[in-house]
Structures are given as structure tokens and as C-alpha cells.
Amino acid sequence: MKKSLKDVLTYIDERFMLSSLLEFARKKKVPEHKHSIWYYFGGICLFLFIVQVITGILLLLYYSPSVDSAYESIHTLMSRVRFGWLIRSVHSWSANILIGAIFVHMFSAFFLKAYRKPREFTWISGFFLLLVFLAFGFSGYLLPWNELSFFATRVGTDIAGTVPLLGKAIKTFILGGPEISAATLPRFFWFHVAILPLFTVVILGIHLVLVQVLGMSKPISLPEDKVREVPFFPNFILKDMLGWLLILVLIGVLCVFLPWEVGQKADPFAGTPLGIKPEWYFTFMFTTLKIIPSHVLFIEGEVLAILGFMVGGLLWMLVPFLDRKASVEKKSPAFSWIGLFVLLYIIVFTALTYLLPNL
Amino acid sequence: MKPKHKKSNLVFIVAIPAIMFSALSLYSQTNSCLDCHREIGDELAMPVEEFKLDVHQEFGLSCSDCHGGNPAEEDIDLAKDKTFEGAPLREQIPEFCASCHSDSTYMRRFNPRLRVDQLDLYLTSEHGKLLKEGDTKAAVCTDCHNTHGILASSHPKSWTFPWNIPDTCGRCHADNDFMKGYRIPTNQLEEYEQSVHAYALFEKKDLSAPVCNDCHGNHGAAPPEVTSIAYVCRQCHPSTGELFSKSPHKTAYDEMGISECEACHGNHKILSPSDDMLGTGKEAVCIQCHDPDSRPYEVASRIKEMLDDFINKTHSASSLLEQAEGKGVEVSDPKFKLREANTLLILVRNLTHGLDITAIEEKIQEGEKVVLEVQEAGMTALKEATFRRRGLIISTFFVFLLAVALFLKIRQIEKKNRTQ
């Protein structure tokens, strides 16, 4: 029996090179220091993504991507399907926590200057993952076809429509016409379950391979003696799993006490309800667009803000190449201050959306 | 092609001066009535301003169409020619307005749908009768429609637009001094303003809600007689009226000369009906006529008992759904079902006007079946909420155990690493 099992393992090993992978895992080390708590957010993001995939696949069993039946299918799922409420609530809550975790992961990587040489492309792939998950959130929000999601998507696509030169074309492509219509929902669905997962698999694959190959970055600010190394297996992975369990409990509590709402079915002919706003992770941009003057010098305020976010995003992506000091292992406080400003801007403008809705 | 061009040029050469000349000649047409009255000022200038918004002005009529005279003449004596009628006396106003408004051929030119029987109706009204008897205080056309600022009734600022009518009537009818001597109450407006009809009109902006003229008539305004009140109410509440007509109350009321709906609901101050109006309680209207030992008293008590029981069951089902909803369970289907029970409750309340205890009982039973279904759905939803909470506790317990095990394992590994 033992011999036959060994033969099977040898057969697999010869073909899939498992022993070399296990050897790599056995030797893999992770730095441990006073800031290493931030490393766990990457693992949390990965865990939440897996939760998204599993619950998303289960939702496909009942969801119907048509304006006549999308809302009804979600309603049935929430009220009649055994554990349907749980699957949908887990999907929605974990999606929101995932976006939050991505932001935390990104800012922690930024402040620890983890983007510096040789991890420039780990940072860039992570930036693209943020965009992909924001697109996941945006496209997924419309799928239940309820009042809030319908009008929030209208607000969002109107913003996309103001992008200079390409805005109108982008908006028409996203919506499948000039306005949200029956053509929009299948398009969002296609984007959400076919295109974005494809992008995610490729980019996430690159991101994870780079993380494994290059290892985790050590902060510049810490002297060598303050950083020790621990094995990835089992030390780090066990702590990672502990974090996943805590997140799982949090999701469970949220789903039981605050299951995701079904809302009212979207009525395209109804007036936009008061106080409509996009999902929370877009609100800092939404509030900026609300408060910017209609014209700044000779440029339309909205266009200027959109251009600002686009240029800001591009610079943010290119930070590893801009921060020359960090690339030669020197402290770069200017970039830390810029990061702090960006973080505060996002927090303040997000808070303003909810605290001063009539701004 | 060339000659054609020449022809069109010629047309332009002739047409443009012609259009300009006619425009200038129109501009030069003066209305000396307006010019003089504006110059005189004070009270005599008021019609000039008011008439700017007047519906007659909108239709192209001017001062001379009602008052005669020649507005083209600048000299006052020439303007007041033999056709000049001036302002009519108060008692002449109805005929003065009717000279056009009763002329169907003339009125058709402006609005073919407009009625032309206002004067005939007016003469049958209390106002018309009093005026004929020489009481010049009685309302005439201008009291309700304004004099020179008459707006179409469909204009929200018109004195005869639904939400302005109570005030229009109230200007005289709520004025104690003015109404002295007519021996009728002056609290109608005050009472109406507290009524369910006023609530519908002013709060819910429901323009179909009844105002004074819907029950009393407008040009033929008169207090409805005892026998006609029920028919007035039936205009909007036909099913209730039909039920009442089949009830034992109908014959009794007719014999006693009691007005139907008004006996229980009042007239101007018709409050939102309450279930307490039924039965034998303090606010019940049944006990106004029926003695405690009588059969009708028993019937009233029984109907109220059944109704209360049904309402309590509906409330209890609704409360179950609210509890379940508060605990995060999706209950929109049973909530929708509960609407059916509420519709049946409205039907039961309506049926009480027929006093047919069997019909009421049947409808209540129908409603109770619905309520029972909702109650069961509510209980199931609450059980589901409990199941979810228990599930959370149990799963959290196991996750916690796993977390503790992981934590201990991590500690053990770290300890081992340190000793190494």
C-alpha cells in the first residue's frame, strides 16, 4: 500500500515537479518586524477574492440577467431559496470588505515603500487589480436591478461620460446605448462574470508570482537587526489563516444582522430619488465633482476633476519610477507626505458624502 | 428660372411694407378707456391693472365689449357715445354677464364647451332668489369670479379653482356681520377646514376632493334638502350609498325625516371615519338612537366586536412581519399579502353601512384566512431569524475553536523557533 502510494506521488512529481515547488515553499521566508501586520492584508484580499468566486458561482444558479427577471431572481433568492440570503449577503458584504482591504493593502505597501526596486511591477499589477475590483464593484452593483443601483449607476456612467474626448464613446459602450436600458444589464453581467474574471486571473497570477519570486519587501526605515525572517510555511500562513477566520466571523455577523437589501425594483421612468450616490468607494470622486466650481479658469470644472483623477491615478501607478530615493534604499519622506495627503483626501471626501449629503 | 426669381422679389417688395404698415396701424390703435383710467388713478385705475390678467382680455375682448363706448376716440365725450353703458348696478350684474354668457352662438366662438345656463341656474339659487327679492347683498357673478381680474376656473389663482373655493364662499358665509339677519350659521368654513375632505384637498392636493360647490352646486347654489343629501354623497360614495339603501336604516330614516349620511358623519365637519363610531362605546354614533336593551344595540355591539377582532389579528400579523423584517428576513411577499387583508378590512368597514351581519361575517372570514396565511408566514420568518442567529453562534463557536487551535499552534511554532 505504502509502496503504491509512493509510486503515485513519484509519478505526479516527475510530471508536475511538485518536489521543487515544495522545496521552494519550505525555504520561503517572510520578514517579521513591527510593521509586519500590514502584510496580512494581501492574504485577506486573496481570501475574500476566493469567497467572491465561490459565492459568485453559486449566485449564477439563480440569477437571471434580464431587466424583466433580474430583480425577481434576486428577490426569489433572498426570500425563497434555502441559504440564498446567505450566499448573496456574503457575496455583497465580502465584495465591499475586499475593496476596503485592497485600499488598506495598497496604502500599507505605499507607506512601507514596498513598491521600490525590484518590486515595481508588483505595485503596477496591484494597481491594475484595484481598477479591476473597482470595475467588479461598479458592474456588480447594477445587477440586482433595484432603484438604488439603477440610479447610482446612472450617476456613475454620467461621470464616465464627462471624460474628455472619449467620454461619450465610453459611456455608450458601457451602457449599450445613450442611457441605461435593457441592453445595459446583460452587458454589465458579461463584464462582471466573463471579462473581469479573465483580467483578474491574468493580473492576479502575475501579482502572486511576483510576490512569491521577489518575496516581501522590508521597510527602509528599519535597520537590519530589527528585522528577522520567519518561514512562510507554516509560521506566516497560519497567522494569515487566523486573519481569514476573523474576517469570516465578521462577514457572518454582518450577513445575519444586516443581510444585503433587495430594495425596490428599478423604474427607469421614475424620478431620481433624493440623495442618490454611488457605492462608498467612489464617493470621494463623486463629492469632488459636486463641489468643484462649474468653471476653473477656461476649463469646465467636471472635466478638470476627471482629468485630475486620471493624471493622479497615472502618477500613483508610476510611483515606483518617480520615487528615486526609495529605489536606492533611501528614505523618501516627500512621498510619504503625498501618500498621507491622498489618504486624508479620500477619507475626508468619503466622510463628507455621508455627513453633508446636501453639499 | 430667372423670371421666377424676379416674381418672388416683387412679392417681397410689396409684402414687406404692407406687413409693416399693418403692424404700425395696429400699434397706433389706442384704447382711450385704459389711457384715461390709468391717468385718473386711484380706484378708477384698478380695472386697468386687473384686466391685464383677465380671461376676457386673453380672448381679445376689451372694455367696450362689456361697457360699450368707443375706445378709439380720445375725447371723453366722444368715447362715451350712445353705446356706452358704464358700470352696471349690482342687481343688474347677472343679466349684464349673461348678455354674452347665455348666448350660445356668441360663446361658441370662444369656448364651445362652456355652459350657457349660468343665469337660469343662478335664478334658482338662494343667491338669485334673494337678489330678485331686492336683497343686493346676495352674491352676484363678480362676488365669486372677481370683476376685472377674472381668471379661468382652471387657473390655480382663480377664485373658483377648487382649493380657493372654500375661501371664496367663506368671504361672505364666514363673516358674522355680513351674514347677520340670514339666520344661518357662519362656521361652515371653519368646520370644513377640519374635515377629511379639506385634508384631501389641501394636504394631499387632491383636486377631486369635494368643496362647497360639489355639494351645494355653484351657480344654482342652495342647501341640499334632507332627502337629497344622501344623493349628493352618493356622487362620490356610490357603493356605501347602495349598501345604506338596502339597510333597515333607510326606511327608518325616511320615515323620521332624518338625512342619511349626515346623521352619523355630519355635514361640513366630516371627520375621517373611525371604527369607534361603530358599536356601543362612548364615541359610537349607534347609541345616539338605540337603547342598550334593544336588538339594534346588540347588533351594533356584535359588528364592532367582529371588526375589532379582525383588526387586532391584522395588527398582530403586521407586527410579526415587522419583527421578522427588523431581524433581517425578507418578508415582502407576506407584506404584499397583508395588503389584501387591509383591502378586505376596508370592504368590511363599508359593509357596516348595510348592517347585514351575515355579509360582514363572511367578508371578515375571508379576511381572516388571508391574515392567517400572513401570520404563518410571519412566524416562519421569525423562526428563520432564530435559525440564522443560532447558526451564527454555532458556526462562530467552531470558527473560534479553530482560531484558538491555530493561535496555540502558532505559539508552539514560535516557541520552538526561539529555542532553536
Tab-separated table of C-alpha atoms in Angstrom, chain B residues 89-307:
chain	number	residue	atom	x	y	z
B	89	LEU	CA	-75.754	98.314	-10.868
B	90	ARG	CA	-75.216	95.347	-8.548
B	91	GLU	CA	-78.668	93.919	-9.194
B	92	GLN	CA	-78.024	94.182	-12.944
B	93	ILE	CA	-74.779	92.193	-12.898
B	94	PRO	CA	-76.229	88.691	-13.536
B	95	GLU	CA	-78.072	89.886	-16.663
B	96	PHE	CA	-75.087	92.037	-17.630
B	97	CYS	CA	-72.743	88.997	-17.708
B	98	ALA	CA	-75.462	86.756	-19.141
B	99	SER	CA	-75.863	89.040	-22.148
B	100	CYS	CA	-72.865	87.164	-23.508
B	101	HIS	CA	-72.633	84.078	-21.319
B	102	SER	CA	-76.207	82.952	-22.063
B	103	ASP	CA	-75.731	83.460	-25.778
B	104	SER	CA	-74.657	80.061	-27.064
B	105	THR	CA	-73.891	81.360	-30.572
B	106	TYR	CA	-71.604	84.060	-29.214
B	107	MET	CA	-69.923	81.854	-26.581
B	108	ARG	CA	-69.235	79.086	-29.101
B	109	ARG	CA	-66.742	81.421	-30.769
B	110	PHE	CA	-64.540	81.384	-27.695
B	111	ASN	CA	-65.173	78.056	-25.987
B	112	PRO	CA	-67.754	75.673	-27.427
B	113	ARG	CA	-67.673	73.560	-24.248
B	114	LEU	CA	-68.597	76.406	-21.933
B	115	ARG	CA	-72.098	76.141	-20.443
B	116	VAL	CA	-74.574	78.930	-21.136
B	117	ASP	CA	-77.162	78.177	-18.431
B	118	GLN	CA	-75.467	80.044	-15.602
B	119	LEU	CA	-78.169	82.725	-15.358
B	120	ASP	CA	-81.006	80.193	-15.380
B	121	LEU	CA	-79.293	78.243	-12.627
B	122	TYR	CA	-78.489	81.406	-10.712
B	123	LEU	CA	-82.110	82.439	-10.660
B	124	THR	CA	-82.981	79.132	-8.958
B	125	SER	CA	-80.258	79.592	-6.352
B	126	GLU	CA	-80.715	81.123	-2.906
B	127	HIS	CA	-78.495	83.985	-4.049
B	128	GLY	CA	-80.597	84.572	-7.159
B	129	LYS	CA	-83.851	84.398	-5.266
B	130	LEU	CA	-82.674	86.890	-2.655
B	131	LEU	CA	-81.432	89.277	-5.342
B	132	LYS	CA	-84.770	89.074	-7.086
B	133	GLU	CA	-86.433	89.935	-3.800
B	134	GLY	CA	-84.313	93.079	-3.724
B	135	ASP	CA	-81.521	91.949	-1.400
B	136	THR	CA	-78.490	93.474	-3.078
B	137	LYS	CA	-76.170	91.828	-0.517
B	138	ALA	CA	-76.857	88.484	-2.197
B	139	ALA	CA	-73.902	87.133	-4.158
B	140	VAL	CA	-73.717	88.019	-7.827
B	141	CYS	CA	-71.254	86.859	-10.517
B	142	THR	CA	-68.487	89.278	-9.514
B	143	ASP	CA	-68.509	88.162	-5.874
B	144	CYS	CA	-67.308	84.714	-6.824
B	145	HIS	CA	-65.463	85.399	-10.110
B	146	ASN	CA	-63.944	88.845	-9.447
B	147	THR	CA	-64.762	91.923	-11.526
B	148	HIS	CA	-61.926	92.821	-13.873
B	149	GLY	CA	-59.372	90.189	-12.856
B	150	ILE	CA	-61.485	87.199	-13.780
B	151	LEU	CA	-59.382	84.098	-14.262
B	152	ALA	CA	-60.434	80.834	-15.886
B	153	SER	CA	-61.573	78.324	-13.257
B	154	SER	CA	-58.708	76.060	-14.244
B	155	HIS	CA	-56.179	78.745	-13.195
B	156	PRO	CA	-54.798	77.897	-9.719
B	157	LYS	CA	-55.172	81.544	-8.662
B	158	SER	CA	-58.765	81.766	-9.791
B	159	TRP	CA	-61.305	82.371	-7.021
B	160	THR	CA	-63.181	79.369	-8.399
B	161	PHE	CA	-60.222	76.960	-8.537
B	162	PRO	CA	-61.000	74.018	-6.183
B	163	TRP	CA	-58.614	74.962	-3.395
B	164	ASN	CA	-59.754	78.614	-3.454
B	165	ILE	CA	-63.493	77.898	-3.421
B	166	PRO	CA	-63.852	77.432	0.388
B	167	ASP	CA	-62.371	80.911	0.890
B	168	THR	CA	-64.439	82.402	-1.917
B	169	CYS	CA	-67.662	81.185	-0.288
B	170	GLY	CA	-66.274	81.878	3.168
B	171	ARG	CA	-65.689	85.565	2.343
B	172	CYS	CA	-69.404	86.079	2.915
B	173	HIS	CA	-70.530	82.925	4.703
B	174	ALA	CA	-67.870	83.058	7.414
B	175	ASP	CA	-68.424	86.785	8.030
B	176	ASN	CA	-70.655	87.134	11.098
B	177	ASP	CA	-71.505	90.765	10.441
B	178	PHE	CA	-72.285	90.240	6.797
B	179	MET	CA	-74.442	87.165	7.441
B	180	LYS	CA	-76.369	88.820	10.305
B	181	GLY	CA	-80.024	88.586	9.540
B	182	TYR	CA	-79.864	85.485	7.354
B	183	ARG	CA	-80.204	83.148	10.321
B	184	ILE	CA	-77.723	80.568	9.073
B	185	PRO	CA	-74.516	79.507	10.814
B	186	THR	CA	-71.205	81.064	9.858
B	187	ASN	CA	-68.909	78.268	10.966
B	188	GLN	CA	-69.083	76.210	7.760
B	189	LEU	CA	-65.634	77.234	6.574
B	190	GLU	CA	-64.078	76.590	9.971
B	191	GLU	CA	-65.753	73.180	10.122
B	192	TYR	CA	-64.891	72.300	6.538
B	193	GLU	CA	-61.240	73.076	7.181
B	194	GLN	CA	-61.198	70.327	9.829
B	195	SER	CA	-62.869	67.798	7.563
B	196	VAL	CA	-61.402	64.795	5.795
B	197	HIS	CA	-62.354	66.446	2.507
B	198	ALA	CA	-60.273	69.539	3.310
B	199	TYR	CA	-57.398	67.266	4.293
B	200	ALA	CA	-57.614	65.528	0.915
B	201	LEU	CA	-57.750	68.870	-0.884
B	202	PHE	CA	-55.181	70.923	0.984
B	203	GLU	CA	-52.773	68.303	2.330
B	204	LYS	CA	-52.923	65.629	-0.337
B	205	LYS	CA	-53.562	68.192	-3.099
B	206	ASP	CA	-56.395	66.042	-4.415
B	207	LEU	CA	-58.356	68.403	-6.649
B	208	SER	CA	-61.196	65.913	-6.893
B	209	ALA	CA	-61.922	66.298	-3.166
B	210	PRO	CA	-65.300	67.948	-2.638
B	211	VAL	CA	-65.510	71.669	-1.917
B	212	CYS	CA	-68.608	73.813	-1.290
B	213	ASN	CA	-69.933	73.742	-4.855
B	214	ASP	CA	-69.674	69.963	-5.180
B	215	CYS	CA	-72.443	69.509	-2.630
B	216	HIS	CA	-74.344	72.812	-2.945
B	217	GLY	CA	-73.984	73.491	-6.642
B	218	ASN	CA	-72.235	76.561	-7.993
B	219	HIS	CA	-74.452	78.894	-9.987
B	220	GLY	CA	-77.546	77.201	-8.604
B	221	ALA	CA	-76.139	77.083	-5.066
B	222	ALA	CA	-78.640	76.055	-2.437
B	223	PRO	CA	-78.522	73.973	0.739
B	224	PRO	CA	-79.332	70.347	-0.138
B	225	GLU	CA	-82.637	69.119	1.237
B	226	VAL	CA	-82.825	66.255	3.738
B	227	THR	CA	-83.761	63.764	1.026
B	228	SER	CA	-81.108	64.921	-1.394
B	229	ILE	CA	-78.087	64.890	0.956
B	230	ALA	CA	-77.651	61.143	0.510
B	231	TYR	CA	-77.656	61.568	-3.256
B	232	VAL	CA	-75.056	64.302	-3.009
B	233	CYS	CA	-72.769	61.972	-1.020
B	234	ARG	CA	-73.510	59.072	-3.391
B	235	GLN	CA	-71.899	61.025	-6.219
B	236	CYS	CA	-68.540	60.011	-4.759
B	237	HIS	CA	-69.521	57.178	-2.400
B	238	PRO	CA	-71.915	55.098	-4.542
B	239	SER	CA	-71.208	51.694	-3.012
B	240	THR	CA	-71.722	52.962	0.535
B	241	GLY	CA	-74.953	54.597	-0.589
B	242	GLU	CA	-76.158	51.390	-2.209
B	243	LEU	CA	-75.462	49.410	0.969
B	244	PHE	CA	-77.261	52.008	3.057
B	245	SER	CA	-80.304	51.883	0.787
B	246	LYS	CA	-80.611	48.144	1.473
B	247	SER	CA	-80.215	48.577	5.227
B	248	PRO	CA	-83.063	48.847	7.751
B	249	HIS	CA	-81.861	52.398	8.446
B	250	LYS	CA	-83.085	53.587	5.047
B	251	THR	CA	-86.816	53.112	5.806
B	252	ALA	CA	-86.427	54.307	9.367
B	253	TYR	CA	-84.597	57.483	8.345
B	254	ASP	CA	-87.087	58.203	5.576
B	255	GLU	CA	-89.980	57.795	7.991
B	256	MET	CA	-88.387	60.032	10.590
B	257	GLY	CA	-87.168	62.584	8.047
B	258	ILE	CA	-83.531	62.206	9.072
B	259	SER	CA	-80.916	62.979	6.461
B	260	GLU	CA	-78.965	59.794	5.702
B	261	CYS	CA	-75.166	60.191	5.770
B	262	GLU	CA	-75.253	63.473	7.701
B	263	ALA	CA	-76.907	61.852	10.714
B	264	CYS	CA	-73.723	59.954	11.588
B	265	HIS	CA	-70.979	61.775	9.678
B	266	GLY	CA	-72.073	65.400	9.980
B	267	ASN	CA	-72.080	67.885	7.139
B	268	HIS	CA	-69.270	70.390	6.819
B	269	LYS	CA	-67.056	68.863	9.507
B	270	ILE	CA	-66.921	65.343	8.106
B	271	LEU	CA	-64.030	63.848	10.000
B	272	SER	CA	-62.053	60.844	8.914
B	273	PRO	CA	-64.330	57.951	9.920
B	274	SER	CA	-63.139	55.994	12.907
B	275	ASP	CA	-64.014	52.444	13.939
B	276	ASP	CA	-65.091	53.902	17.276
B	277	MET	CA	-68.104	55.427	15.524
B	278	LEU	CA	-69.448	51.872	15.449
B	279	GLY	CA	-70.716	49.815	18.361
B	280	THR	CA	-71.730	50.952	21.804
B	281	GLY	CA	-68.695	52.835	23.053
B	282	LYS	CA	-68.562	56.489	24.105
B	283	GLU	CA	-67.865	57.750	20.593
B	284	ALA	CA	-70.265	55.369	18.886
B	285	VAL	CA	-72.983	57.021	16.823
B	286	CYS	CA	-75.283	53.992	17.144
B	287	ILE	CA	-76.096	54.800	20.772
B	288	GLN	CA	-77.467	58.204	19.762
B	289	CYS	CA	-80.660	56.396	18.717
B	290	HIS	CA	-80.530	52.841	20.083
B	291	ASP	CA	-81.199	51.892	23.717
B	292	PRO	CA	-78.978	49.340	25.497
B	293	ASP	CA	-81.677	46.670	25.683
B	294	SER	CA	-82.670	46.879	22.047
B	295	ARG	CA	-81.823	44.378	19.294
B	296	PRO	CA	-80.070	47.024	17.095
B	297	TYR	CA	-77.844	47.846	20.101
B	298	GLU	CA	-76.834	44.176	20.246
B	299	VAL	CA	-76.185	44.098	16.501
B	300	ALA	CA	-74.015	47.229	16.730
B	301	SER	CA	-72.080	45.693	19.578
B	302	ARG	CA	-71.590	42.407	17.686
B	303	ILE	CA	-70.416	44.140	14.486
B	304	LYS	CA	-67.913	46.216	16.446
B	305	GLU	CA	-66.679	43.128	18.261
B	306	MET	CA	-66.093	41.266	14.972
B	307	LEU	CA	-64.416	44.255	13.400
